[in-house]
Short mmCIF file of C-alpha atoms in Angstrom, two decimals:
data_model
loop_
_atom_site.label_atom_id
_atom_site.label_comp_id
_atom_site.label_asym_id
_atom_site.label_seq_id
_atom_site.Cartn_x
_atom_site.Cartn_y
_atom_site.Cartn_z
CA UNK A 201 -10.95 -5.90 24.28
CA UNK A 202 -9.10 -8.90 23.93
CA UNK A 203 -12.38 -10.15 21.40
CA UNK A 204 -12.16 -6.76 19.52
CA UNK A 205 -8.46 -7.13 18.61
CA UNK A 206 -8.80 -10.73 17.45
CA UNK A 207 -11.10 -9.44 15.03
CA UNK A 208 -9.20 -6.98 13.91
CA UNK A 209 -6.06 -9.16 13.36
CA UNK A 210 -8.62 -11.54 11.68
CA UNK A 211 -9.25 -9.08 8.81
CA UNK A 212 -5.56 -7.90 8.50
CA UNK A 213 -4.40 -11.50 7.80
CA UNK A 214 -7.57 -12.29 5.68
CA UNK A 215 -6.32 -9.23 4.02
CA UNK A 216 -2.74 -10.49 3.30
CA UNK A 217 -4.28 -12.93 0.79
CA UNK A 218 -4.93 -10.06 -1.46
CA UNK A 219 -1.07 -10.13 -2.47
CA UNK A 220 -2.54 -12.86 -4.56
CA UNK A 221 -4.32 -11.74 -7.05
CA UNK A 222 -2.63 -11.13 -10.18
CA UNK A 223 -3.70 -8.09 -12.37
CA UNK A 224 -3.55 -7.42 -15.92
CA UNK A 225 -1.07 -4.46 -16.26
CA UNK A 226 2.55 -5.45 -15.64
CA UNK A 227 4.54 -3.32 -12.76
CA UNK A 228 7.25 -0.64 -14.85
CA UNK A 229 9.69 -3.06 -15.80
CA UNK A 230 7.80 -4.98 -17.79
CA UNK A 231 9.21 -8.11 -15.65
CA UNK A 232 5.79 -9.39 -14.25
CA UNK A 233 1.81 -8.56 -13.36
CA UNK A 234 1.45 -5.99 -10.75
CA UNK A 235 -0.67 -7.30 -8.10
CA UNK A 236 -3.92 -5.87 -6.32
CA UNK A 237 -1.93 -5.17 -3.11
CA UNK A 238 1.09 -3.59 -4.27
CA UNK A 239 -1.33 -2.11 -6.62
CA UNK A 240 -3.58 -0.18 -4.14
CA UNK A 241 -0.40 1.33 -2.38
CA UNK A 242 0.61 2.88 -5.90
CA UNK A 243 -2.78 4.53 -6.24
CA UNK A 244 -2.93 5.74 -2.61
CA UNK A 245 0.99 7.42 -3.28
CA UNK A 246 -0.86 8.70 -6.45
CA UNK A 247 -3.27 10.31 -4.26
CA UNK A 248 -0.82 11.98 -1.73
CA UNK A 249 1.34 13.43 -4.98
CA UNK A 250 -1.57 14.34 -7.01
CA UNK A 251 -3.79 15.99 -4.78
CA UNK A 252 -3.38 19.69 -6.22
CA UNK A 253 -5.22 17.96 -9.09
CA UNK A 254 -8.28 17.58 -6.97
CA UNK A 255 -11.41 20.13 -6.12
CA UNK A 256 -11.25 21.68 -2.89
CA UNK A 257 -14.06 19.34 -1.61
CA UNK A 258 -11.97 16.95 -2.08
CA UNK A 259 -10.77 15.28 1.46
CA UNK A 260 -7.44 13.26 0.07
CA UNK A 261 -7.37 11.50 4.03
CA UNK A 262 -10.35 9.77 2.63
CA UNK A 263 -9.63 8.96 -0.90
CA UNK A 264 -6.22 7.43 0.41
CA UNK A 265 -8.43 5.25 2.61
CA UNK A 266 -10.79 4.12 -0.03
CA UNK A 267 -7.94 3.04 -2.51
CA UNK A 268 -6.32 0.61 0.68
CA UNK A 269 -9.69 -1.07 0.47
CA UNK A 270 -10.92 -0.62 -2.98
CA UNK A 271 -10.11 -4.13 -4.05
CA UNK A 272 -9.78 -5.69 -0.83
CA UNK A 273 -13.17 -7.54 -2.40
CA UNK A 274 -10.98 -9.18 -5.09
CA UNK A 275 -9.47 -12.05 -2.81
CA UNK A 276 -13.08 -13.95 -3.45
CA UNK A 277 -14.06 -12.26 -6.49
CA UNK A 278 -10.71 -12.13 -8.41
CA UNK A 279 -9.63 -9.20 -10.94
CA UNK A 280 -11.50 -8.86 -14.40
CA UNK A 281 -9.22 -6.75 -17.23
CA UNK A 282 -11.25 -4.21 -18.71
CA UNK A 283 -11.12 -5.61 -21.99
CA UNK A 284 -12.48 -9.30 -21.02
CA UNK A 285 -15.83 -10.48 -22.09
CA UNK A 286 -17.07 -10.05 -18.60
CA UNK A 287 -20.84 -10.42 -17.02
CA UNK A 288 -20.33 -7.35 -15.01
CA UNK A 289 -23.27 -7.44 -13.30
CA UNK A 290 -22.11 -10.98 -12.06
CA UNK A 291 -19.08 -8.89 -10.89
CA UNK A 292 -20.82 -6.11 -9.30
CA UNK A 293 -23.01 -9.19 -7.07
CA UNK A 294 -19.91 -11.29 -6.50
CA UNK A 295 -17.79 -8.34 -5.02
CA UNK A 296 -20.80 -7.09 -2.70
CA UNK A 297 -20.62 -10.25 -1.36
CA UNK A 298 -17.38 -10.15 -0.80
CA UNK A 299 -17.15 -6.92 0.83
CA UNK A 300 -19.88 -7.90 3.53
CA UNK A 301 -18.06 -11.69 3.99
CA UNK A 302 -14.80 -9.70 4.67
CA UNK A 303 -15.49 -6.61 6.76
CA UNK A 304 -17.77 -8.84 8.67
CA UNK A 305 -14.37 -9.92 10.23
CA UNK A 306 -13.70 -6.61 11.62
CA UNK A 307 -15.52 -5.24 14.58
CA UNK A 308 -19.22 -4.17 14.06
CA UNK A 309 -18.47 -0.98 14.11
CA UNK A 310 -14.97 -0.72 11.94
CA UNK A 311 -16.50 -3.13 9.77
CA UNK A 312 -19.90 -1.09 8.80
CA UNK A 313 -17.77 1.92 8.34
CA UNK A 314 -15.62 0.46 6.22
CA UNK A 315 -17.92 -1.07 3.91
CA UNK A 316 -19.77 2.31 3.82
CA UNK A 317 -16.51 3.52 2.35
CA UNK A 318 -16.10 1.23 -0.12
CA UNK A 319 -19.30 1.34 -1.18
CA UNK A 320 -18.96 5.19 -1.28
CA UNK A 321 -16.05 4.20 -4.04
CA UNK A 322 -18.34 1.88 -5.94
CA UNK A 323 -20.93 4.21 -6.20
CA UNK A 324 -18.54 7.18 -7.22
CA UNK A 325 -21.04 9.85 -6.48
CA UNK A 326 -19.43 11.93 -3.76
CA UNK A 327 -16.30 14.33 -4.60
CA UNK A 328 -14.34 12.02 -2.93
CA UNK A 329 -15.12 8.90 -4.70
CA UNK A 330 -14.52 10.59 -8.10
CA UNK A 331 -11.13 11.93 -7.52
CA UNK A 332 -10.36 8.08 -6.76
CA UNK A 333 -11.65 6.70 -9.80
CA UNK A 334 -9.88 9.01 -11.84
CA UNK A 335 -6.90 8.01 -10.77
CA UNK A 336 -7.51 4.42 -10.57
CA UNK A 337 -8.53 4.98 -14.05
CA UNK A 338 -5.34 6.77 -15.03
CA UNK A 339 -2.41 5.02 -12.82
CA UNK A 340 -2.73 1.24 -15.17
CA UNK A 341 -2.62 3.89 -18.40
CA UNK A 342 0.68 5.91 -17.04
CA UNK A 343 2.03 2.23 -16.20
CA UNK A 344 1.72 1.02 -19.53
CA UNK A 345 2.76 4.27 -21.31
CA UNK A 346 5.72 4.54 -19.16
CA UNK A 347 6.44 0.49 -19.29
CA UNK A 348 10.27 -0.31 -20.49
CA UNK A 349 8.94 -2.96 -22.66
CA UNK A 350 5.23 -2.53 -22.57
CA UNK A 351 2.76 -5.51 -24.70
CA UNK A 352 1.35 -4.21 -27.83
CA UNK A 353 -1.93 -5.86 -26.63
CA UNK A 354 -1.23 -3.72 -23.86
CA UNK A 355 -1.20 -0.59 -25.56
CA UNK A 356 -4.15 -1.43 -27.45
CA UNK A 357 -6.15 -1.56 -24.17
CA UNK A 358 -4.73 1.72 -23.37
CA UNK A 359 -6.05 3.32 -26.81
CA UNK A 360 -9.26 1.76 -26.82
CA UNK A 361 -9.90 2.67 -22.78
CA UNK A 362 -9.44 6.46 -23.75
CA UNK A 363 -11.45 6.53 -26.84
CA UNK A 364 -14.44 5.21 -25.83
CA UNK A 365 -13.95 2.97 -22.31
CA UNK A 366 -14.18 4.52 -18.73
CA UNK A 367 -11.06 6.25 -19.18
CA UNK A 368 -12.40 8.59 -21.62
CA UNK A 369 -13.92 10.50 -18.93
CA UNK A 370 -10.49 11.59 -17.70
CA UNK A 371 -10.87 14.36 -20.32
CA UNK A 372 -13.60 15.93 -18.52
CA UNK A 373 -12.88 14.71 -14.81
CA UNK A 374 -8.94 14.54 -15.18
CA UNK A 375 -7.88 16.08 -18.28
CA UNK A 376 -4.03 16.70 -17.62
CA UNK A 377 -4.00 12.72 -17.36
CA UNK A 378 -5.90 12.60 -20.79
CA UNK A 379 -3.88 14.56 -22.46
CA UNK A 380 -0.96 13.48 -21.25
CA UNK A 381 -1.72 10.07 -21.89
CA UNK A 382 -2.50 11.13 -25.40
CA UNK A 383 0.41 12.48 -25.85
CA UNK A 384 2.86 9.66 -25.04
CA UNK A 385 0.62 7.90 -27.63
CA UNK A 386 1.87 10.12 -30.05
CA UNK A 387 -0.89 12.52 -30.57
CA UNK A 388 -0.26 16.16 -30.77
CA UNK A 389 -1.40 18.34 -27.65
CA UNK A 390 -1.68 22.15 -26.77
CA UNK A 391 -2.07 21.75 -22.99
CA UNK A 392 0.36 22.93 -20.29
CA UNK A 393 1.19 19.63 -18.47
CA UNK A 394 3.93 20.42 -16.29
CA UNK A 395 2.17 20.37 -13.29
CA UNK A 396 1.15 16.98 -13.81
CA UNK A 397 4.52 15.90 -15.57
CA UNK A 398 6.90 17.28 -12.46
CA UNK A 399 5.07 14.84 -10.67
CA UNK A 400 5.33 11.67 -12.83
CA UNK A 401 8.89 10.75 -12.53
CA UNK A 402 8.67 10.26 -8.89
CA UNK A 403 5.67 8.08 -9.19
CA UNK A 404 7.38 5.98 -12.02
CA UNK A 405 10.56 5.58 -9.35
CA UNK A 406 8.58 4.52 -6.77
CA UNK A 407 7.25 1.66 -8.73
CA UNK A 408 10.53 0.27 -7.81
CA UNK A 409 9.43 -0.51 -5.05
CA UNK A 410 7.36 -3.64 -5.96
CA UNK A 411 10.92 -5.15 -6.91
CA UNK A 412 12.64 -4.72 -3.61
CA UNK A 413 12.15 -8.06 -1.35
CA UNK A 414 11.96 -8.25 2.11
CA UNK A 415 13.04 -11.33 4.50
CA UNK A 416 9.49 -11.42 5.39
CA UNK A 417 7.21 -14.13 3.40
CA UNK A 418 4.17 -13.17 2.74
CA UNK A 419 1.06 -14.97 4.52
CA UNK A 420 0.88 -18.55 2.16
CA UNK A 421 4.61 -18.56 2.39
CA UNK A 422 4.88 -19.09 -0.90
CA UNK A 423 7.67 -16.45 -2.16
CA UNK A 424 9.16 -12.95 -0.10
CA UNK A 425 7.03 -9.76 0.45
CA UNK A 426 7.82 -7.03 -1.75
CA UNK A 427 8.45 -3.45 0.42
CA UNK A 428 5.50 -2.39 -2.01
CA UNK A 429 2.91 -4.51 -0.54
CA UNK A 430 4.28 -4.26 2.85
CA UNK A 431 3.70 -0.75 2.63
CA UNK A 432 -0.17 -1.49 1.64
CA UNK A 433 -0.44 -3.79 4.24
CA UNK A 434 0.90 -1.88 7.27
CA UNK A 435 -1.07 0.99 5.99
CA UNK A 436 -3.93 -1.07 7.09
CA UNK A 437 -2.55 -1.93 10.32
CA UNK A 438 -1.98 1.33 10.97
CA UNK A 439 -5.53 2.35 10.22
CA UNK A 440 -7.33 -0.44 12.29
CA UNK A 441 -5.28 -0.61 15.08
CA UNK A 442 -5.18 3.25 15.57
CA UNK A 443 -7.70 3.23 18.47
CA UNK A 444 -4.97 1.06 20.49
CA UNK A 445 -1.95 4.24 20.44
CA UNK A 446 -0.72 4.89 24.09
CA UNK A 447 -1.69 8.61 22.85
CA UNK A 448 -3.78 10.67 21.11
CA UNK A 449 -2.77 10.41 17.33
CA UNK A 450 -3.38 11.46 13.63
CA UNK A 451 -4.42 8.68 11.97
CA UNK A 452 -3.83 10.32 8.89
CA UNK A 453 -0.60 11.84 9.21
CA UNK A 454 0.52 8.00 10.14
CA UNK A 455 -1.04 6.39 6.66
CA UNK A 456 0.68 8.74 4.96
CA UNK A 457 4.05 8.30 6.92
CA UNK A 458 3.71 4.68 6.18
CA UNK A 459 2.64 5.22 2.73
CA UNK A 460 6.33 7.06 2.55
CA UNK A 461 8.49 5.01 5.04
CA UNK A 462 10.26 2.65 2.79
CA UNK A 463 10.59 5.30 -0.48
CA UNK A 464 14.11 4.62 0.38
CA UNK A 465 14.43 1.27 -0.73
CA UNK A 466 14.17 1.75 -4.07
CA UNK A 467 17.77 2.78 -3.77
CA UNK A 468 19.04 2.02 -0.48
CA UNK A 469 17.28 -1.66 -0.48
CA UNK A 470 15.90 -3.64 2.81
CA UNK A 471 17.91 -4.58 5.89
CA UNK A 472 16.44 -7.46 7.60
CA UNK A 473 15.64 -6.34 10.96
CA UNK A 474 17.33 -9.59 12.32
CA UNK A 475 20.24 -9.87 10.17
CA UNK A 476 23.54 -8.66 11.77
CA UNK A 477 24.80 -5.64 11.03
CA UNK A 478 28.07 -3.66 12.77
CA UNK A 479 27.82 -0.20 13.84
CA UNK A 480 29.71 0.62 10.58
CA UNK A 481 27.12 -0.94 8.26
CA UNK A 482 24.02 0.39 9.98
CA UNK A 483 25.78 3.99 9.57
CA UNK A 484 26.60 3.60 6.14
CA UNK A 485 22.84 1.97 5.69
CA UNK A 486 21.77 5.33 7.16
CA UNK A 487 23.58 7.44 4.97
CA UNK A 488 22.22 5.36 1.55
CA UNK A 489 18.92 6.12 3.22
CA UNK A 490 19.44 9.68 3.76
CA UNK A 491 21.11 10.01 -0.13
CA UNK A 492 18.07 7.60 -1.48
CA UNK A 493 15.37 10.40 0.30
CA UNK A 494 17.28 13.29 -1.12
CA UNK A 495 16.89 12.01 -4.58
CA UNK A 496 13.83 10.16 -4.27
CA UNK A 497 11.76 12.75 -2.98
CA UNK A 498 13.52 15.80 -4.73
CA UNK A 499 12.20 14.38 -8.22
CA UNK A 500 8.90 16.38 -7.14
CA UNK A 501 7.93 19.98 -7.04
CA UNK A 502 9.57 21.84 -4.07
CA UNK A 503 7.03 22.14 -1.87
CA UNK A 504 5.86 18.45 -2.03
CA UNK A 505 9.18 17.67 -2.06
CA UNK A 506 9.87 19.44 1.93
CA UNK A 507 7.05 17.98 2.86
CA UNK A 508 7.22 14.61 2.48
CA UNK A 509 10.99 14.72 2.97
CA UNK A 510 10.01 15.98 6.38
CA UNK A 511 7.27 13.76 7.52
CA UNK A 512 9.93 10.66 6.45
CA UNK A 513 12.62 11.82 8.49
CA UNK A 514 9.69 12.46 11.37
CA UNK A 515 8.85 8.52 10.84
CA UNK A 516 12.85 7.79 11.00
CA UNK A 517 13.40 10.12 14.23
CA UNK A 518 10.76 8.43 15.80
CA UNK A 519 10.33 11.48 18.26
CA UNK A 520 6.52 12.15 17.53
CA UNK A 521 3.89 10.59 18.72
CA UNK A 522 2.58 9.73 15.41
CA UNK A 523 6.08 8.33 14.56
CA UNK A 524 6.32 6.56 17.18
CA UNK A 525 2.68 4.47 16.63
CA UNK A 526 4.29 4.39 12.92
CA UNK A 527 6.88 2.44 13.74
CA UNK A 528 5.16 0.23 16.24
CA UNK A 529 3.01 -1.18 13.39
CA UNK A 530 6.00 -1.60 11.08
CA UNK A 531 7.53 -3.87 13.15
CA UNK A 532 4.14 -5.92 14.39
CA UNK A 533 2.64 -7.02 11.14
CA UNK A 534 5.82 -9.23 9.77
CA UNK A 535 5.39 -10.81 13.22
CA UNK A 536 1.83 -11.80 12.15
CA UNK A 537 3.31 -13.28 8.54
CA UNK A 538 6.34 -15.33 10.27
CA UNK A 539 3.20 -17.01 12.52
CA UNK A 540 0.76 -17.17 9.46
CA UNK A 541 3.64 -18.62 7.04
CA UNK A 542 5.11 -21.06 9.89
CA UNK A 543 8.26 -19.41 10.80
CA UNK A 544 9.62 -17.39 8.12
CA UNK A 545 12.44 -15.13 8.78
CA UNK A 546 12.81 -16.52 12.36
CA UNK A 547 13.76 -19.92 11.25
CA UNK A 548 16.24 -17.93 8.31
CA UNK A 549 18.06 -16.18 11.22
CA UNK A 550 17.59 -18.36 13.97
CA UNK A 551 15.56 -15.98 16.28
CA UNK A 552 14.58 -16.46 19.80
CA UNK A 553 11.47 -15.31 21.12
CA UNK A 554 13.94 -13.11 23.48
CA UNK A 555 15.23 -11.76 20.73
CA UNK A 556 11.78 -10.95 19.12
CA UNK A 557 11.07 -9.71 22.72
CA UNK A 558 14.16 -7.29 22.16
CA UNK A 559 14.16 -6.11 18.49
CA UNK A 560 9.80 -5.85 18.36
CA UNK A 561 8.52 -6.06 21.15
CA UNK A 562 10.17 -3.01 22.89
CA UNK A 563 8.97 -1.01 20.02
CA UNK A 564 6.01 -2.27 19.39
CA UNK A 565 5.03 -1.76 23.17
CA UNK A 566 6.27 2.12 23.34
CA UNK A 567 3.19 3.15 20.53
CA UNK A 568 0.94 0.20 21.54
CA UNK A 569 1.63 -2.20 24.30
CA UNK A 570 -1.92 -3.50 24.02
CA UNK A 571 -1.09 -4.31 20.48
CA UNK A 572 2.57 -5.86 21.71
CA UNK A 573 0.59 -8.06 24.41
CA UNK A 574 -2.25 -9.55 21.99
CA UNK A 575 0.82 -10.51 19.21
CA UNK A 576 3.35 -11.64 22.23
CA UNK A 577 -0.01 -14.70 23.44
CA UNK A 578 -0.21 -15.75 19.58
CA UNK A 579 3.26 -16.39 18.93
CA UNK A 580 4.66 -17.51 22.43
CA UNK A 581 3.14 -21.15 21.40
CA UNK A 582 5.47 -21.00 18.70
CA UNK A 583 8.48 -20.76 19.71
CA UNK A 584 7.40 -22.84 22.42
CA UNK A 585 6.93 -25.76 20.15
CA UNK A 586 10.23 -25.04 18.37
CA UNK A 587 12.60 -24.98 21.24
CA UNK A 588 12.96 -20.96 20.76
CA UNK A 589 11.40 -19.60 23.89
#
């Protein structure tokens, strides 16, 4: 076992490295390029609100999973913009190769079923693979359209991608994105949209998200995680750890509660899980939390808006047995980036491996102790060598 999980951490921090890559579209501000991680957690919220929009064959469990990885490949092959003068095929060879380098970390078996499912995406031939192309053909297009300040060059993308690029199949495959699309363009359209429309403003607050830092660094060290990406990433850990719960859980019902878990901060912001904080600021922390989900989540329809209200305040109660694994792997992976990045937020706030012991580790072990036991060998050298044991 102890073999099977070093492979799988190997992959999750090879993975962090696709915070990196810088894509074309600029995040809903206008203040900077999205990138492919922060990126792929948009999409895979996307699919969780948008899923009346696809066919009843349509397993949205799976499409979530194939938009974590979808671009996982870009971290050797880089992004291309749709409008570049690209040698595609190039692309296409360069990004297989990539995909067998990098699930090749994983465990044989983890790593030939997820390459089977992102070459299911590539491919786009089952229901499921469709359904995520659409929308990872229509969330850059909202993103632009919506933009404070978008790029004229920008826009002209847009335009030309619906009349005439890959994005004019949404009209046949997606057409409440088409139209809609169109019509922030200015065109004229006869369509109902509403039930695409009553959806978009919570999507375009959640982009937020990508703009609230964390006292976590990211792997390279070079500049703060965004709670964005750290959703992506934990998402991950979620998924390939899953097989180490204490119990029986859904797997899918945890994505999606990490997928949620940090909605909040897009009002309420981050606390640093070892900054200090009285009993009267955690409470009042709690309350912005509980206001932030209240808004947050009651920009959607009614029923969407229960449910997901619900499964965040199952992930905050931590009562469940899927919360509980939840919250286990929100606490282990900054672990991982303080040891990848040299220290991080432990040399910010002076942390003691006891005290890592007391504020992770307890946690950690409750939903996976084998998990909590692996992390606890890699970093006790650490501390070791800093005079923090």
């Amino acid at each position: 076992m102890t073999q099977r999980i070093r492979a799988q951490f190997a992959f999750l921090l090879e993975a962090d490295r696709l915070r990196g890559i810088k894509r074309q579209n600029l995040i809903l501000d206008c203040s900077r390029c999205e990138n492919s991680a922060e990126h792929s957690w948009h999409l895979a919220l996307y699919a969780l609100v948008l899923a009346p929009f696809a066919g009843s064959d349509v397993d949205i469990s799976r499409v979530i999973k194939m938009l974590l990885l979808h671009d996982l490949v870009e971290i050797d092959a880089g992004d291309h913009p749709i409008g570049a003068d690209v040698d595609w095929d190039a692309v296409a060879r360069a990004e297989t190769a990539a995909a067998t380098r990098l699930f090749a970390l994983l465990p044989a078996d983890q790593g030939t079923a997820l390459q089977t499912l992102w070459h299911e995406f590539e491919q786009a031939q089952s229901a499921d693979a469709q359904f995520a192309k659409r929308l990872d053909h229509c969330q850059p297009i909202f993103q632009t359209l919506y933009g404070e300040t978008p790029i004229p060059d920008h826009l002209e993308v847009v335009r030309k991608n619906l009349f005439g690029g890959r994005a004019a199949a949404l009209e046949q495959g997606f057409p409440e994105a088409y139209f809609h699309a169109l019509a922030l363009m200015g065109h004229d359209t006869t369509q109902d949209l509403s039930s695409l429309t009553q959806r978009l403003p919570f999507l375009n607050a959640a982009d937020a998200l990508k703009t609230v830092l964390r006292a976590t660094w990211i792997g390279d060290g070079s500049r703060p995680e965004n709670s964005a990406e750290h959703s992506w990433h934990i998402m991950l850990y979620g998924w390939i750890l899953g097989e180490h719960a204490t119990v029986d859980i859904n797997i899918d019902r945890v994505i999606n509660m990490l997928l949620l878990h940090d909605i909040v901060e897009v009002d309420a912001g981050d606390t640093p899980i070892h900054g200090a904080q009285s009993a009267a600021a955690q409470a009042q922390q709690e309350a912005l939390e509980q206001a932030a989900a209240e808004r947050l989540f009651g920009l959607l329809p009614t029923a969407q808006a229960t449910e997901f209200h619900a499964l965040w305040d199952e992930f905050e109660a931590a009562a469940s047995a899927d919360a509980i694994f939840a919250k286990a792997i929100d606490r282990v992976q900054p672990v991982l980036l303080n040891l990848l990045n040299g220290g991080g937020s432990w040399l910010e706030y002076d942390v003691s491996l006891a005290q890592v012991e007391a504020r992770v580790g307890a946690k950690v072990s409750r939903g996976a102790p084998e998990v909590w036991h692996h992390v606890r060998a890699e970093i006790t050298p650490w501390f070791e060598q800093n005079n923090r044991a």
